[in-house]
Each structure stands twice: as C-alpha cells, then as structure tokens.
C-alpha cells in the first residue's frame, strides 16, 4: 500500500488555517476519513466536478454534500472542466494524479499507481492555477444538489446495466462544457430550446436548416452521453445550466422577482460583449426560454400589466 494518503493525512492533521482539496472525483468514505483528523476551526474548501454520468457510474459521490453542508467553515464548489488534483494545506501543496478516493490514495487493495508531489504554495504557477480555478467555480447549494441527484436517478433508471460515459478526449474535442472566457459569458443563441433534443436525436426532418445549424452549435457547448431519452436529456441540460456562472448569478439576482428590464440590465452589466439594450434584451429572452424549459421546477414567469416578471419558484 502506498503512502500518498498518509502524506495527505499528515498535512491535514497539522493545518493551522485553511485546507483546499481539489479533485475531479471525491468519494464520501475518503473525505470522511480526512474530516476526522482536521483540527477544529479550520476552513475547508472542496472543489470537484459533478457530471451526472460519472456520479451514476459510482466514480464519485454526491453524498459529500451532506458531510460539508452543516459546518459554517466548510464549502463545496464545482468546476465542470476540472482535471487537476491539487491539495493545499496552508502554504504546503501536494499535486499529481491521485483523486480523493481510497484507490487513489492507497487506502484500498488493489490501489492505483498514483503520484503526489510536495511543493510550496508560493510557486507562481500554483498561485496562478488557484486563481484561475476559483474564478469560475459554482457553489453547491441544496437546489443544485437536488437537481444533480434527480438527473443521476433518471440516468440509472434509463441505463440500469451500464451508464454511458464520456471520455476526456471527447470532452476536450468539444471544448468541454460551456466556453467561458474572461471577456465572454456563455449564453445560448437557439431561440427554441425544444429543438435542442430534436438535433441531439437527429430528427432532422422536424427542423429547418437554420434551426439545425443553430442547435448543432449549441450542442458543441455540451458533452453529453449518447441515447438519452428526452426526459433525461432535459434534466441533464438543466443540471449543466445550473453549473454555469451566468445562471448562478441570475439565480441569485432573481431571489427577488425581477421585471424583464431589470434582468436585461443585469445581463448587460455582466457581459462586456453585449453592447446595448437591444442585444441584452435578445440574450435575456433566449436564456429565459431555456431556464423555463429546462428548469421548470426552478423558475417561472408572470405577466402583470404587460411586463414579464421572472422569479424563482422557491422564493
């Protein structure tokens, strides 16, 4: 049995201020083992990725949310493009290949052959990585947890024997998940979200040529398993939408019901590639259609006095 887990345990046991645990895959039992040795009062932040098909296949556990949500010093965030394994305790780091799993850390037999290298956190490249890592993280809350959980359950029901996985090379070819740059926030351009599944399932005869092209461009922003039913597909897209920075910002903004113009102006301020109110109106109308279609249990719109008011259903 290798000593990678022991090294990480020793680091965590001697923490003075903060711990940052970053891995695409985190298993509940592994995190629980670390939590038992972390000193009281330490700030712990976990960052992982929650792709529904990976969770459904068992390589990572949603239940880590239950371990973290009750402590005011603990937090959980997601980055859908995460590949790195990065563990920082105060000013000491371990970086390499090992996920936060028993197999990765050498706590089960057989274990994986993995590598974690100790490095000081002051190294410029590590500081740059952490800054980039934190920039587009999405915080997990109970609503996001529930959405992912429901999608995972639906996947398991549709594929009881074998969950279709997406390999990382395919994710990379598709510029995995939403393309978000410093100067541009991903916003859908397909005006009719119900056409997205028709394109995904290659029902071309039901789409115009222009709609086919627009829907195919939208699908390039996603990495999706094949052969999803329409219901599972819609839940899956809703799950990915909730994991984007733009939707998280709007979600927070519409805790208070907002008129169309208020959200339009909010969007105009967020995205510097939108240059005027007309463009912002078009962008918000399209995004609003997507949110209402793919997250119907999360959002609603009313039209009193001829003005659309968009709001979260739970507020």
mmCIF file of C-alpha atoms in Angstrom:
data_model
loop_
_atom_site.group_PDB
_atom_site.id
_atom_site.type_symbol
_atom_site.label_atom_id
_atom_site.label_comp_id
_atom_site.label_asym_id
_atom_site.label_seq_id
_atom_site.Cartn_x
_atom_site.Cartn_y
_atom_site.Cartn_z
ATOM 1 C CA UNK A 1 0.000 0.000 0.000
ATOM 2 C CA UNK A 2 1.488 3.377 -0.982
ATOM 3 C CA UNK A 3 1.891 6.342 1.374
ATOM 4 C CA UNK A 4 0.062 9.069 -0.574
ATOM 5 C CA UNK A 5 -2.907 9.004 1.779
ATOM 6 C CA UNK A 6 -0.613 9.155 4.788
ATOM 7 C CA UNK A 7 1.118 12.242 3.373
ATOM 8 C CA UNK A 8 -2.213 13.972 2.821
ATOM 9 C CA UNK A 9 -3.432 12.979 6.282
ATOM 10 C CA UNK A 10 -0.283 14.396 7.880
ATOM 11 C CA UNK A 11 -0.740 17.666 6.047
ATOM 12 C CA UNK A 12 -4.387 17.963 7.081
ATOM 13 C CA UNK A 13 -3.687 16.986 10.678
ATOM 14 C CA UNK A 14 -1.212 19.856 11.018
ATOM 15 C CA UNK A 15 -3.340 22.537 9.351
ATOM 16 C CA UNK A 16 -3.315 25.916 11.065
ATOM 17 C CA UNK A 17 -5.729 27.944 8.969
ATOM 18 C CA UNK A 18 -7.149 26.523 5.728
ATOM 19 C CA UNK A 19 -7.360 23.454 3.548
ATOM 20 C CA UNK A 20 -8.190 23.334 -0.176
ATOM 21 C CA UNK A 21 -8.969 19.899 -1.632
ATOM 22 C CA UNK A 22 -9.352 19.804 -5.421
ATOM 23 C CA UNK A 23 -10.107 16.638 -7.381
ATOM 24 C CA UNK A 24 -12.492 15.599 -10.179
ATOM 25 C CA UNK A 25 -13.559 12.533 -8.182
ATOM 26 C CA UNK A 26 -14.249 12.555 -4.441
ATOM 27 C CA UNK A 27 -15.661 9.575 -2.582
ATOM 28 C CA UNK A 28 -17.624 10.013 0.629
ATOM 29 C CA UNK A 29 -15.638 7.480 2.690
ATOM 30 C CA UNK A 30 -12.330 9.082 1.691
ATOM 31 C CA UNK A 31 -13.419 12.606 2.561
ATOM 32 C CA UNK A 32 -14.960 11.368 5.804
ATOM 33 C CA UNK A 33 -11.631 9.832 6.820
ATOM 34 C CA UNK A 34 -9.882 13.156 6.296
ATOM 35 C CA UNK A 35 -12.562 15.113 8.141
ATOM 36 C CA UNK A 36 -11.961 13.078 11.310
ATOM 37 C CA UNK A 37 -8.394 14.396 11.603
ATOM 38 C CA UNK A 38 -8.842 18.036 10.555
ATOM 39 C CA UNK A 39 -8.410 20.319 13.585
ATOM 40 C CA UNK A 40 -11.420 22.292 14.805
ATOM 41 C CA UNK A 41 -11.864 25.765 13.348
ATOM 42 C CA UNK A 42 -10.041 25.082 10.084
ATOM 43 C CA UNK A 43 -11.610 26.464 6.888
ATOM 44 C CA UNK A 44 -12.094 23.646 4.381
ATOM 45 C CA UNK A 45 -12.981 24.168 0.744
ATOM 46 C CA UNK A 46 -13.583 21.247 -1.633
ATOM 47 C CA UNK A 47 -13.761 21.691 -5.393
ATOM 48 C CA UNK A 48 -14.799 18.852 -7.674
ATOM 49 C CA UNK A 49 -16.844 18.154 -10.808
ATOM 50 C CA UNK A 50 -20.305 16.635 -10.894
ATOM 51 C CA UNK A 51 -21.031 15.108 -14.281
ATOM 52 C CA UNK A 52 -24.241 13.088 -13.887
ATOM 53 C CA UNK A 53 -22.983 10.031 -15.794
ATOM 54 C CA UNK A 54 -19.828 9.877 -13.656
ATOM 55 C CA UNK A 55 -21.828 10.081 -10.444
ATOM 56 C CA UNK A 56 -24.288 7.470 -11.722
ATOM 57 C CA UNK A 57 -21.435 5.082 -12.534
ATOM 58 C CA UNK A 58 -20.075 5.396 -8.992
ATOM 59 C CA UNK A 59 -16.697 7.024 -9.572
ATOM 60 C CA UNK A 60 -17.640 9.965 -7.346
ATOM 61 C CA UNK A 61 -20.197 10.555 -4.585
ATOM 62 C CA UNK A 62 -22.811 13.286 -4.299
ATOM 63 C CA UNK A 63 -23.111 12.444 -0.596
ATOM 64 C CA UNK A 64 -20.021 14.501 0.212
ATOM 65 C CA UNK A 65 -22.505 17.403 0.284
ATOM 66 C CA UNK A 66 -24.014 16.004 3.481
ATOM 67 C CA UNK A 67 -20.566 15.876 5.095
ATOM 68 C CA UNK A 68 -19.820 19.511 4.295
ATOM 69 C CA UNK A 69 -23.053 21.481 4.381
ATOM 70 C CA UNK A 70 -23.592 21.517 8.150
ATOM 71 C CA UNK A 71 -20.301 23.225 9.024
ATOM 72 C CA UNK A 72 -20.012 27.009 8.557
ATOM 73 C CA UNK A 73 -16.283 26.522 7.939
ATOM 74 C CA UNK A 74 -16.751 24.046 5.089
ATOM 75 C CA UNK A 75 -17.809 24.670 1.490
ATOM 76 C CA UNK A 76 -18.206 22.743 -1.750
ATOM 77 C CA UNK A 77 -17.882 24.127 -5.280
ATOM 78 C CA UNK A 78 -17.854 22.729 -8.812
ATOM 79 C CA UNK A 79 -15.794 23.250 -11.963
ATOM 80 C CA UNK A 80 -17.034 21.182 -14.846
ATOM 81 C CA UNK A 81 -13.718 21.339 -16.716
ATOM 82 C CA UNK A 82 -11.687 20.156 -13.715
ATOM 83 C CA UNK A 83 -8.911 17.632 -14.339
ATOM 84 C CA UNK A 84 -6.312 18.690 -11.759
ATOM 85 C CA UNK A 85 -5.639 17.005 -8.423
ATOM 86 C CA UNK A 86 -4.411 19.722 -6.090
ATOM 87 C CA UNK A 87 -4.302 19.623 -2.303
ATOM 88 C CA UNK A 88 -3.156 22.694 -0.378
ATOM 89 C CA UNK A 89 -2.908 22.968 3.381
ATOM 90 C CA UNK A 90 -1.882 26.493 4.404
ATOM 91 C CA UNK A 91 1.332 27.025 2.395
ATOM 92 C CA UNK A 92 2.101 23.403 1.529
ATOM 93 C CA UNK A 93 0.766 21.557 -1.527
ATOM 94 C CA UNK A 94 0.529 18.060 -2.894
ATOM 95 C CA UNK A 95 -0.112 17.937 -6.643
ATOM 96 C CA UNK A 96 -0.235 14.998 -9.017
ATOM 97 C CA UNK A 97 -2.588 12.317 -10.288
ATOM 98 C CA UNK A 98 -4.444 10.943 -7.252
ATOM 99 C CA UNK A 99 -8.157 11.600 -6.861
ATOM 100 C CA UNK A 100 -9.719 11.829 -3.421
ATOM 101 C CA UNK A 101 -10.648 8.149 -3.385
ATOM 102 C CA UNK A 102 -9.424 5.143 -1.413
ATOM 103 C CA UNK A 103 -7.931 3.649 -4.585
ATOM 104 C CA UNK A 104 -6.223 6.898 -5.478
ATOM 105 C CA UNK A 105 -4.675 7.420 -2.049
ATOM 106 C CA UNK A 106 -3.661 3.811 -1.436
ATOM 107 C CA UNK A 107 -6.277 3.036 1.206
ATOM 108 C CA UNK A 108 -7.736 0.031 -0.579
ATOM 109 C CA UNK A 109 -6.391 -3.024 -2.342
ATOM 110 C CA UNK A 110 -5.797 -3.088 -5.178
ATOM 111 C CA UNK A 111 -4.791 0.578 -5.358
ATOM 112 C CA UNK A 112 -3.978 2.741 -8.331
ATOM 113 C CA UNK A 113 -0.414 3.696 -9.191
ATOM 114 C CA UNK A 114 -0.545 7.431 -8.485
ATOM 115 C CA UNK A 115 1.724 10.364 -7.833
ATOM 116 C CA UNK A 116 1.530 13.331 -5.450
ATOM 117 C CA UNK A 117 4.474 15.724 -5.295
ATOM 118 C CA UNK A 118 5.015 18.119 -2.346
ATOM 119 C CA UNK A 119 5.546 21.736 -3.397
ATOM 120 C CA UNK A 120 5.400 25.110 -1.624
ATOM 121 C CA UNK A 121 2.247 27.088 -2.378
ATOM 122 C CA UNK A 122 4.305 30.228 -3.088
ATOM 123 C CA UNK A 123 5.311 28.904 -6.520
ATOM 124 C CA UNK A 124 3.970 31.342 -9.101
ATOM 125 C CA UNK A 125 2.416 28.679 -11.336
ATOM 126 C CA UNK A 126 0.456 27.233 -8.411
ATOM 127 C CA UNK A 127 -0.829 30.652 -7.387
ATOM 128 C CA UNK A 128 -1.902 31.305 -10.999
ATOM 129 C CA UNK A 129 -3.633 27.917 -11.139
ATOM 130 C CA UNK A 130 -5.545 28.556 -7.933
ATOM 131 C CA UNK A 131 -6.648 31.997 -9.110
ATOM 132 C CA UNK A 132 -7.944 30.529 -12.379
ATOM 133 C CA UNK A 133 -9.546 27.622 -10.529
ATOM 134 C CA UNK A 134 -11.575 29.849 -8.227
ATOM 135 C CA UNK A 135 -12.668 32.299 -10.921
ATOM 136 C CA UNK A 136 -15.447 30.210 -12.467
ATOM 137 C CA UNK A 137 -16.344 27.880 -9.627
ATOM 138 C CA UNK A 138 -20.033 27.406 -8.885
ATOM 139 C CA UNK A 139 -21.041 26.989 -5.254
ATOM 140 C CA UNK A 140 -23.123 23.950 -4.374
ATOM 141 C CA UNK A 141 -26.400 24.555 -2.563
ATOM 142 C CA UNK A 142 -29.304 22.261 -1.797
ATOM 143 C CA UNK A 143 -31.103 23.132 -5.038
ATOM 144 C CA UNK A 144 -28.108 22.278 -7.199
ATOM 145 C CA UNK A 145 -27.568 19.078 -5.221
ATOM 146 C CA UNK A 146 -31.226 18.100 -5.742
ATOM 147 C CA UNK A 147 -31.065 18.772 -9.488
ATOM 148 C CA UNK A 148 -27.943 16.637 -9.950
ATOM 149 C CA UNK A 149 -29.390 13.884 -7.734
ATOM 150 C CA UNK A 150 -32.582 13.705 -9.800
ATOM 151 C CA UNK A 151 -30.598 13.550 -13.041
ATOM 152 C CA UNK A 152 -28.426 10.742 -11.666
ATOM 153 C CA UNK A 153 -31.501 8.756 -10.632
ATOM 154 C CA UNK A 154 -33.034 9.165 -14.086
ATOM 155 C CA UNK A 155 -29.807 8.033 -15.745
ATOM 156 C CA UNK A 156 -29.696 4.911 -13.587
ATOM 157 C CA UNK A 157 -33.310 4.153 -14.435
ATOM 158 C CA UNK A 158 -32.708 4.501 -18.174
ATOM 159 C CA UNK A 159 -29.397 2.597 -18.102
ATOM 160 C CA UNK A 160 -29.705 0.011 -15.290
ATOM 161 C CA UNK A 161 -26.848 -2.150 -16.596
ATOM 162 C CA UNK A 162 -24.214 0.227 -17.909
ATOM 163 C CA UNK A 163 -24.040 4.023 -17.732
ATOM 164 C CA UNK A 164 -22.691 5.562 -20.967
ATOM 165 C CA UNK A 165 -19.578 7.550 -20.082
ATOM 166 C CA UNK A 166 -17.828 10.341 -21.968
ATOM 167 C CA UNK A 167 -14.064 10.037 -22.202
ATOM 168 C CA UNK A 168 -11.919 13.077 -21.544
ATOM 169 C CA UNK A 169 -10.634 13.231 -25.127
ATOM 170 C CA UNK A 170 -14.198 13.738 -26.351
ATOM 171 C CA UNK A 171 -14.738 16.420 -23.696
ATOM 172 C CA UNK A 172 -11.610 18.206 -24.918
ATOM 173 C CA UNK A 173 -12.658 17.981 -28.570
ATOM 174 C CA UNK A 174 -15.954 19.629 -27.687
ATOM 175 C CA UNK A 175 -14.237 22.324 -25.579
ATOM 176 C CA UNK A 176 -15.833 20.525 -22.671
ATOM 177 C CA UNK A 177 -18.915 22.130 -21.159
ATOM 178 C CA UNK A 178 -19.597 25.822 -21.578
ATOM 179 C CA UNK A 179 -16.931 28.008 -23.138
ATOM 180 C CA UNK A 180 -16.405 30.784 -20.643
ATOM 181 C CA UNK A 181 -13.649 33.346 -21.163
ATOM 182 C CA UNK A 182 -12.689 36.457 -19.248
ATOM 183 C CA UNK A 183 -14.401 38.624 -21.863
ATOM 184 C CA UNK A 184 -17.357 36.431 -22.757
ATOM 185 C CA UNK A 185 -20.037 34.586 -20.836
ATOM 186 C CA UNK A 186 -21.755 31.645 -22.495
ATOM 187 C CA UNK A 187 -25.369 32.451 -23.359
ATOM 188 C CA UNK A 188 -27.491 30.255 -25.643
ATOM 189 C CA UNK A 189 -28.491 31.631 -29.044
ATOM 190 C CA UNK A 190 -31.004 28.946 -30.079
ATOM 191 C CA UNK A 191 -34.375 30.651 -29.696
ATOM 192 C CA UNK A 192 -36.393 27.447 -29.365
ATOM 193 C CA UNK A 193 -34.940 25.174 -26.664
ATOM 194 C CA UNK A 194 -37.349 22.340 -27.505
ATOM 195 C CA UNK A 195 -35.437 21.956 -30.784
ATOM 196 C CA UNK A 196 -32.244 21.008 -28.965
ATOM 197 C CA UNK A 197 -33.345 17.419 -28.317
ATOM 198 C CA UNK A 198 -34.515 17.048 -31.894
ATOM 199 C CA UNK A 199 -30.998 17.905 -33.051
ATOM 200 C CA UNK A 200 -29.394 15.689 -30.397
ATOM 201 C CA UNK A 201 -31.552 12.737 -31.506
ATOM 202 C CA UNK A 202 -31.013 13.564 -35.199
ATOM 203 C CA UNK A 203 -34.664 14.138 -36.017
ATOM 204 C CA UNK A 204 -33.615 16.442 -38.835
ATOM 205 C CA UNK A 205 -36.903 16.242 -40.728
ATOM 206 C CA UNK A 206 -38.546 18.238 -37.913
ATOM 207 C CA UNK A 207 -36.076 21.119 -38.135
ATOM 208 C CA UNK A 208 -35.379 23.811 -40.669
ATOM 209 C CA UNK A 209 -31.841 24.074 -41.995
ATOM 210 C CA UNK A 210 -31.227 27.235 -39.982
ATOM 211 C CA UNK A 211 -32.505 25.652 -36.773
ATOM 212 C CA UNK A 212 -30.374 22.543 -37.378
ATOM 213 C CA UNK A 213 -27.275 24.708 -37.641
ATOM 214 C CA UNK A 214 -28.148 26.738 -34.541
ATOM 215 C CA UNK A 215 -28.948 23.637 -32.464
ATOM 216 C CA UNK A 216 -25.752 21.889 -33.534
ATOM 217 C CA UNK A 217 -23.742 24.913 -32.463
ATOM 218 C CA UNK A 218 -25.392 24.772 -29.034
ATOM 219 C CA UNK A 219 -24.650 21.061 -28.686
ATOM 220 C CA UNK A 220 -20.951 21.803 -29.219
ATOM 221 C CA UNK A 221 -21.018 23.629 -25.892
ATOM 222 C CA UNK A 222 -22.021 20.415 -24.102
ATOM 223 C CA UNK A 223 -20.568 16.983 -23.553
ATOM 224 C CA UNK A 224 -23.499 14.584 -23.466
ATOM 225 C CA UNK A 225 -23.830 10.799 -23.243
ATOM 226 C CA UNK A 226 -25.493 9.182 -26.226
ATOM 227 C CA UNK A 227 -29.015 7.719 -26.435
ATOM 228 C CA UNK A 228 -30.601 9.811 -23.677
ATOM 229 C CA UNK A 229 -34.379 9.827 -23.570
ATOM 230 C CA UNK A 230 -35.973 13.255 -23.956
ATOM 231 C CA UNK A 231 -36.876 13.489 -20.267
ATOM 232 C CA UNK A 232 -33.358 12.541 -19.117
ATOM 233 C CA UNK A 233 -31.844 14.869 -21.722
ATOM 234 C CA UNK A 234 -33.881 17.806 -20.420
ATOM 235 C CA UNK A 235 -32.888 17.117 -16.818
ATOM 236 C CA UNK A 236 -29.268 16.734 -17.907
ATOM 237 C CA UNK A 237 -29.241 20.092 -19.718
ATOM 238 C CA UNK A 238 -30.902 21.736 -16.705
ATOM 239 C CA UNK A 239 -28.168 20.316 -14.481
ATOM 240 C CA UNK A 240 -25.448 21.719 -16.721
ATOM 241 C CA UNK A 241 -27.169 25.106 -16.868
ATOM 242 C CA UNK A 242 -27.200 25.346 -13.071
ATOM 243 C CA UNK A 243 -23.460 24.727 -13.105
ATOM 244 C CA UNK A 244 -22.706 27.826 -15.196
ATOM 245 C CA UNK A 245 -21.585 31.078 -13.658
ATOM 246 C CA UNK A 246 -24.094 33.174 -15.586
ATOM 247 C CA UNK A 247 -27.090 31.120 -14.419
ATOM 248 C CA UNK A 248 -25.816 31.142 -10.838
ATOM 249 C CA UNK A 249 -25.571 34.934 -10.935
ATOM 250 C CA UNK A 250 -29.050 35.295 -12.391
ATOM 251 C CA UNK A 251 -30.375 32.732 -9.915
ATOM 252 C CA UNK A 252 -29.138 34.882 -7.041
ATOM 253 C CA UNK A 253 -30.473 38.068 -8.673
ATOM 254 C CA UNK A 254 -33.994 36.692 -9.110
ATOM 255 C CA UNK A 255 -34.404 35.641 -5.500
ATOM 256 C CA UNK A 256 -36.484 38.795 -5.608
ATOM 257 C CA UNK A 257 -38.908 38.708 -8.582
ATOM 258 C CA UNK A 258 -37.495 40.900 -11.356
ATOM 259 C CA UNK A 259 -39.033 42.639 -14.329
ATOM 260 C CA UNK A 260 -37.697 41.861 -17.784
ATOM 261 C CA UNK A 261 -35.822 45.174 -17.992
ATOM 262 C CA UNK A 262 -34.097 44.646 -14.645
ATOM 263 C CA UNK A 263 -32.668 41.279 -15.681
ATOM 264 C CA UNK A 264 -31.763 42.676 -19.102
ATOM 265 C CA UNK A 265 -29.765 45.477 -17.471
ATOM 266 C CA UNK A 266 -28.154 42.998 -15.068
ATOM 267 C CA UNK A 267 -27.062 40.871 -18.025
ATOM 268 C CA UNK A 268 -25.794 43.928 -19.878
ATOM 269 C CA UNK A 269 -23.549 44.754 -16.923
ATOM 270 C CA UNK A 270 -22.246 41.173 -16.654
ATOM 271 C CA UNK A 271 -21.161 40.583 -20.248
ATOM 272 C CA UNK A 272 -18.958 43.166 -21.941
ATOM 273 C CA UNK A 273 -19.597 41.599 -25.359
ATOM 274 C CA UNK A 274 -23.223 42.766 -25.138
ATOM 275 C CA UNK A 275 -23.030 46.410 -26.148
ATOM 276 C CA UNK A 276 -26.585 47.730 -25.971
ATOM 277 C CA UNK A 277 -30.035 47.123 -24.513
ATOM 278 C CA UNK A 278 -31.355 45.599 -27.725
ATOM 279 C CA UNK A 279 -28.683 42.879 -27.683
ATOM 280 C CA UNK A 280 -29.222 42.363 -23.968
ATOM 281 C CA UNK A 281 -32.987 42.018 -24.457
ATOM 282 C CA UNK A 282 -32.460 39.384 -27.138
ATOM 283 C CA UNK A 283 -29.927 37.499 -24.994
ATOM 284 C CA UNK A 284 -32.128 37.522 -21.898
ATOM 285 C CA UNK A 285 -35.253 36.487 -23.792
ATOM 286 C CA UNK A 286 -33.378 33.472 -25.186
ATOM 287 C CA UNK A 287 -31.773 32.499 -21.881
ATOM 288 C CA UNK A 288 -35.101 32.932 -20.076
ATOM 289 C CA UNK A 289 -36.738 30.488 -22.511
ATOM 290 C CA UNK A 290 -34.006 27.946 -21.758
ATOM 291 C CA UNK A 291 -34.388 28.326 -18.000
ATOM 292 C CA UNK A 292 -38.172 27.974 -18.148
ATOM 293 C CA UNK A 293 -37.942 24.970 -20.465
ATOM 294 C CA UNK A 294 -35.093 23.001 -18.868
ATOM 295 C CA UNK A 295 -35.662 24.039 -15.240
ATOM 296 C CA UNK A 296 -39.471 24.319 -14.985
ATOM 297 C CA UNK A 297 -39.467 23.445 -11.289
ATOM 298 C CA UNK A 298 -36.956 26.167 -10.548
ATOM 299 C CA UNK A 299 -38.197 29.238 -12.440
ATOM 300 C CA UNK A 300 -41.456 30.838 -13.509
ATOM 301 C CA UNK A 301 -42.648 33.991 -15.238
ATOM 302 C CA UNK A 302 -45.791 36.077 -14.816
ATOM 303 C CA UNK A 303 -47.056 38.957 -16.947
ATOM 304 C CA UNK A 304 -48.944 41.524 -14.846
ATOM 305 C CA UNK A 305 -49.531 44.855 -16.575
ATOM 306 C CA UNK A 306 -47.862 43.635 -19.779
ATOM 307 C CA UNK A 307 -44.418 43.326 -18.166
ATOM 308 C CA UNK A 308 -42.760 39.928 -17.714
ATOM 309 C CA UNK A 309 -41.659 39.200 -14.150
ATOM 310 C CA UNK A 310 -39.180 36.373 -13.758
ATOM 311 C CA UNK A 311 -38.636 34.656 -10.425
ATOM 312 C CA UNK A 312 -37.506 31.564 -8.612
ATOM 313 C CA UNK A 313 -40.344 29.290 -7.593
ATOM 314 C CA UNK A 314 -38.923 28.629 -4.122
ATOM 315 C CA UNK A 315 -38.814 32.309 -3.200
#
